[in-house]
Structures are given as C-alpha cells and as structure tokens.
PDB file of C-alpha atoms in Angstrom:
ATOM      1  CA  UNK A   1      -6.373  -7.005  11.335  1.00 81.00           C
ATOM      2  CA  UNK A   2      -3.746  -9.536  10.275  1.00 87.00           C
ATOM      3  CA  UNK A   3      -5.467 -12.206  12.548  1.00 89.00           C
ATOM      4  CA  UNK A   4      -8.930 -11.353  11.106  1.00 88.00           C
ATOM      5  CA  UNK A   5      -7.614 -11.579   7.502  1.00 87.00           C
ATOM      6  CA  UNK A   6      -6.073 -15.182   8.154  1.00 92.00           C
ATOM      7  CA  UNK A   7      -9.183 -16.181   9.582  1.00 92.00           C
ATOM      8  CA  UNK A   8     -11.432 -14.904   6.542  1.00 92.00           C
ATOM      9  CA  UNK A   9      -9.012 -17.433   4.502  1.00 93.00           C
ATOM     10  CA  UNK A  10      -7.057 -14.854   2.407  1.00 93.00           C
ATOM     11  CA  UNK A  11      -4.108 -16.346   0.811  1.00 95.00           C
ATOM     12  CA  UNK A  12      -1.456 -13.383   1.316  1.00 95.00           C
ATOM     13  CA  UNK A  13      -1.019  -9.970   2.532  1.00 93.00           C
ATOM     14  CA  UNK A  14      -0.061  -7.122   0.214  1.00 90.00           C
ATOM     15  CA  UNK A  15       1.354  -3.628   1.491  1.00 88.00           C
ATOM     16  CA  UNK A  16       1.654  -0.825  -1.143  1.00 84.00           C
ATOM     17  CA  UNK A  17       4.738   1.256  -0.724  1.00 83.00           C
ATOM     18  CA  UNK A  18       4.750   3.395  -3.747  1.00 73.00           C
ATOM     19  CA  UNK A  19       2.361   6.124  -2.958  1.00 64.00           C
ATOM     20  CA  UNK A  20       2.803   7.783   0.385  1.00 56.00           C
ATOM     21  CA  UNK A  21       0.375  10.450  -0.597  1.00 56.00           C
ATOM     22  CA  UNK A  22      -2.104  10.826  -3.317  1.00 60.00           C
ATOM     23  CA  UNK A  23      -1.980  13.488  -5.874  1.00 60.00           C
ATOM     24  CA  UNK A  24      -4.629  15.746  -6.687  1.00 60.00           C
ATOM     25  CA  UNK A  25      -7.259  13.692  -8.870  1.00 60.00           C
ATOM     26  CA  UNK A  26     -10.041  15.594 -10.281  1.00 63.00           C
ATOM     27  CA  UNK A  27     -12.343  13.230 -11.153  1.00 63.00           C
ATOM     28  CA  UNK A  28     -11.957  11.408  -7.568  1.00 62.00           C
ATOM     29  CA  UNK A  29     -12.781  14.644  -5.901  1.00 61.00           C
ATOM     30  CA  UNK A  30     -16.142  14.714  -7.684  1.00 64.00           C
ATOM     31  CA  UNK A  31     -16.885  10.928  -6.512  1.00 64.00           C
ATOM     32  CA  UNK A  32     -17.750  10.543  -2.933  1.00 59.00           C
ATOM     33  CA  UNK A  33     -16.335   7.594  -1.108  1.00 55.00           C
ATOM     34  CA  UNK A  34     -18.857   4.624   0.075  1.00 59.00           C
ATOM     35  CA  UNK A  35     -17.858   1.501   1.803  1.00 57.00           C
ATOM     36  CA  UNK A  36     -19.702  -1.826   1.672  1.00 55.00           C
ATOM     37  CA  UNK A  37     -17.832  -2.933   4.779  1.00 58.00           C
ATOM     38  CA  UNK A  38     -18.453  -0.032   7.310  1.00 51.00           C
ATOM     39  CA  UNK A  39     -21.521   1.923   8.254  1.00 51.00           C
ATOM     40  CA  UNK A  40     -21.701   5.549   7.075  1.00 51.00           C
ATOM     41  CA  UNK A  41     -19.309   8.056   8.329  1.00 48.00           C
ATOM     42  CA  UNK A  42     -17.073   5.322  10.185  1.00 49.00           C
ATOM     43  CA  UNK A  43     -13.481   4.462   9.837  1.00 50.00           C
ATOM     44  CA  UNK A  44     -11.979   1.699  11.788  1.00 53.00           C
ATOM     45  CA  UNK A  45      -8.361   1.943  12.928  1.00 57.00           C
ATOM     46  CA  UNK A  46      -7.294  -1.018  15.078  1.00 58.00           C
ATOM     47  CA  UNK A  47     -10.261  -1.139  17.719  1.00 60.00           C
ATOM     48  CA  UNK A  48     -10.867   2.740  17.469  1.00 63.00           C
ATOM     49  CA  UNK A  49     -13.739   3.627  15.372  1.00 58.00           C
ATOM     50  CA  UNK A  50     -13.972   7.232  13.823  1.00 60.00           C
ATOM     51  CA  UNK A  51     -16.079   9.714  11.780  1.00 62.00           C
ATOM     52  CA  UNK A  52     -15.032   9.393   8.259  1.00 59.00           C
ATOM     53  CA  UNK A  53     -15.033  12.550   6.411  1.00 60.00           C
ATOM     54  CA  UNK A  54     -16.960  11.908   3.113  1.00 58.00           C
ATOM     55  CA  UNK A  55     -16.848  15.485   2.108  1.00 62.00           C
ATOM     56  CA  UNK A  56     -13.955  14.855   0.244  1.00 61.00           C
ATOM     57  CA  UNK A  57     -13.606  12.763  -2.955  1.00 62.00           C
ATOM     58  CA  UNK A  58     -12.854   8.910  -2.833  1.00 62.00           C
ATOM     59  CA  UNK A  59      -8.906   9.436  -3.178  1.00 62.00           C
ATOM     60  CA  UNK A  60      -8.669  11.937  -0.472  1.00 62.00           C
ATOM     61  CA  UNK A  61     -10.906   9.892   1.901  1.00 62.00           C
ATOM     62  CA  UNK A  62      -8.831   6.374   1.067  1.00 61.00           C
ATOM     63  CA  UNK A  63      -5.608   8.350   1.817  1.00 64.00           C
ATOM     64  CA  UNK A  64      -6.441   8.749   5.464  1.00 63.00           C
ATOM     65  CA  UNK A  65      -5.391   4.921   5.620  1.00 63.00           C
ATOM     66  CA  UNK A  66      -2.258   5.456   4.262  1.00 67.00           C
ATOM     67  CA  UNK A  67       0.892   6.013   6.717  1.00 69.00           C
ATOM     68  CA  UNK A  68       3.738   7.570   4.610  1.00 71.00           C
ATOM     69  CA  UNK A  69       6.134   6.682   7.819  1.00 78.00           C
ATOM     70  CA  UNK A  70       5.942   3.004   6.596  1.00 82.00           C
ATOM     71  CA  UNK A  71       9.475   1.691   6.615  1.00 89.00           C
ATOM     72  CA  UNK A  72      11.587  -1.727   6.429  1.00 91.00           C
ATOM     73  CA  UNK A  73      10.998  -2.115   9.941  1.00 92.00           C
ATOM     74  CA  UNK A  74       7.416  -2.171   9.908  1.00 90.00           C
ATOM     75  CA  UNK A  75       7.619  -4.609   7.196  1.00 91.00           C
ATOM     76  CA  UNK A  76       9.513  -6.795   9.331  1.00 91.00           C
ATOM     77  CA  UNK A  77       7.452  -6.513  12.071  1.00 91.00           C
ATOM     78  CA  UNK A  78       4.138  -7.324   9.824  1.00 91.00           C
ATOM     79  CA  UNK A  79       6.256 -10.627   8.565  1.00 91.00           C
ATOM     80  CA  UNK A  80       6.884 -11.652  12.272  1.00 92.00           C
ATOM     81  CA  UNK A  81       2.688 -11.370  12.657  1.00 92.00           C
ATOM     82  CA  UNK A  82       1.647 -13.739  10.177  1.00 93.00           C
ATOM     83  CA  UNK A  83       2.603 -16.952   8.098  1.00 92.00           C
ATOM     84  CA  UNK A  84       0.783 -15.781   5.073  1.00 95.00           C
ATOM     85  CA  UNK A  85       3.293 -14.758   2.248  1.00 96.00           C
ATOM     86  CA  UNK A  86       3.780 -11.116   2.441  1.00 95.00           C
ATOM     87  CA  UNK A  87       3.859  -9.067  -1.008  1.00 96.00           C
ATOM     88  CA  UNK A  88       5.067  -5.442  -1.412  1.00 93.00           C
ATOM     89  CA  UNK A  89       3.953  -3.457  -4.187  1.00 90.00           C
ATOM     90  CA  UNK A  90       5.714  -0.447  -5.275  1.00 86.00           C
ATOM     91  CA  UNK A  91       9.512  -1.479  -5.523  1.00 88.00           C
ATOM     92  CA  UNK A  92      11.127   0.962  -7.914  1.00 87.00           C
ATOM     93  CA  UNK A  93      14.764   0.289  -7.710  1.00 88.00           C
ATOM     94  CA  UNK A  94      16.803  -2.781  -7.459  1.00 91.00           C
ATOM     95  CA  UNK A  95      18.301  -1.821  -3.995  1.00 93.00           C
ATOM     96  CA  UNK A  96      14.326  -1.934  -2.621  1.00 91.00           C
ATOM     97  CA  UNK A  97      14.348  -5.368  -4.313  1.00 93.00           C
ATOM     98  CA  UNK A  98      17.384  -6.367  -2.299  1.00 93.00           C
ATOM     99  CA  UNK A  99      15.844  -5.177   0.933  1.00 94.00           C
ATOM    100  CA  UNK A 100      12.672  -6.429   0.721  1.00 93.00           C
ATOM    101  CA  UNK A 101      14.318 -10.221   0.257  1.00 91.00           C
ATOM    102  CA  UNK A 102      16.559  -9.519   3.347  1.00 91.00           C
ATOM    103  CA  UNK A 103      12.988  -8.807   5.001  1.00 90.00           C
ATOM    104  CA  UNK A 104      11.527 -11.926   4.251  1.00 88.00           C
ATOM    105  CA  UNK A 105       9.268 -10.626   1.702  1.00 94.00           C
ATOM    106  CA  UNK A 106       8.079 -13.422  -0.714  1.00 95.00           C
ATOM    107  CA  UNK A 107       7.048 -11.507  -3.668  1.00 95.00           C
ATOM    108  CA  UNK A 108       7.576  -8.090  -4.795  1.00 93.00           C
ATOM    109  CA  UNK A 109       5.838  -5.913  -7.533  1.00 91.00           C
ATOM    110  CA  UNK A 110       7.640  -3.177  -9.295  1.00 90.00           C
ATOM    111  CA  UNK A 111       5.329  -0.432  -9.776  1.00 82.00           C
ATOM    112  CA  UNK A 112       5.288   3.577  -9.851  1.00 74.00           C
ATOM    113  CA  UNK A 113       1.395   3.531  -8.829  1.00 66.00           C
ATOM    114  CA  UNK A 114       0.467   3.935 -12.467  1.00 59.00           C
ATOM    115  CA  UNK A 115       2.562   7.001 -12.880  1.00 59.00           C
ATOM    116  CA  UNK A 116      -0.101   8.855 -11.563  1.00 57.00           C
ATOM    117  CA  UNK A 117       1.676   9.996  -8.573  1.00 57.00           C
ATOM    118  CA  UNK A 118       5.011  11.218 -10.048  1.00 59.00           C
ATOM    119  CA  UNK A 119       5.252  12.368 -13.352  1.00 62.00           C
ATOM    120  CA  UNK A 120       8.856  11.600 -13.337  1.00 68.00           C
ATOM    121  CA  UNK A 121       9.306   8.072 -11.640  1.00 73.00           C
ATOM    122  CA  UNK A 122      10.335   5.179 -14.146  1.00 79.00           C
ATOM    123  CA  UNK A 123       8.068   2.710 -15.350  1.00 79.00           C
ATOM    124  CA  UNK A 124       8.243  -0.893 -14.062  1.00 82.00           C
ATOM    125  CA  UNK A 125       9.295  -2.209 -17.156  1.00 84.00           C
ATOM    126  CA  UNK A 126      12.270  -0.027 -17.004  1.00 84.00           C
ATOM    127  CA  UNK A 127      13.019  -1.011 -13.502  1.00 85.00           C
ATOM    128  CA  UNK A 128      12.457  -4.980 -14.193  1.00 90.00           C
ATOM    129  CA  UNK A 129      16.038  -5.240 -16.207  1.00 88.00           C
ATOM    130  CA  UNK A 130      17.780  -3.755 -13.571  1.00 88.00           C
ATOM    131  CA  UNK A 131      16.353  -5.602 -10.725  1.00 89.00           C
ATOM    132  CA  UNK A 132      16.811  -8.844 -12.672  1.00 90.00           C
ATOM    133  CA  UNK A 133      20.163  -8.403 -13.407  1.00 88.00           C
ATOM    134  CA  UNK A 134      20.902  -8.111  -9.289  1.00 83.00           C
ATOM    135  CA  UNK A 135      18.778 -10.862  -8.459  1.00 79.00           C
TER     136      UNK A 135
END
C-alpha cells in the first residue's frame, strides 16, 4: 500500500492513533457506506479482497479498517518503509510527542478525534501548552 501511495504522488503518510475504536454514532448508523474506489461489497486488505459488510452504518464499516493494536514499533516499521514524511494524528500527551520524535515522526497532530470518542479527553488546545513546554 505504501509503495502504491508513493507512486501516486502523495506527499506524506498520516496514521491516526486517537481512535482505536469508534463510538456509537447514531447518524452514521443510518448512512450506509459507499466507496468510489472499491467495487460494491469489497474491502481490500493487502492482497486480500473480502466482502464488505454494508448493512452497518458508515462509521461501523470504516472501523473495520482500524487496528487497535497499533504501537510505536509499528510506527517505526512504517517509517522504515518510506521516504515520505510521516504524520501521526492523535497525540494527546507530551510523553507521546517525545516518543513520536524518537520514532522519526516528522509531524504530530494534537487531537482527541473531535472529542467524539471519549467525553473526558482533553482538547488539543489544552495539550498544546504542555507539549510545547517539553519540545
């Protein structure tokens, strides 16, 4: 997938780490997933193409692409596969900002995924001051 992205001229890779699972989104449950890139009822994962369950809402369908086990070793591995800048979206602490830098991440985006997943997470503006103090 990464080589395909590079060949298409993309300028960076972004990995979202602030939503390991999606919450109950009632509006999304009413909207069925449609993709312009994939034939109906197909999901491509690596070289494997499997049926895509479109009976659920958009968020639930898209969540099948989320891997909640992503960790810093995965970030380091992805970084080793490409010369594209690597962006991590979803940093929520200064400790993770420092670890991101140690793992060759080029850009971090402070985010709590719009606050839609965890009602009690801090906003990005609250985290910004803390991160800037340590960077």
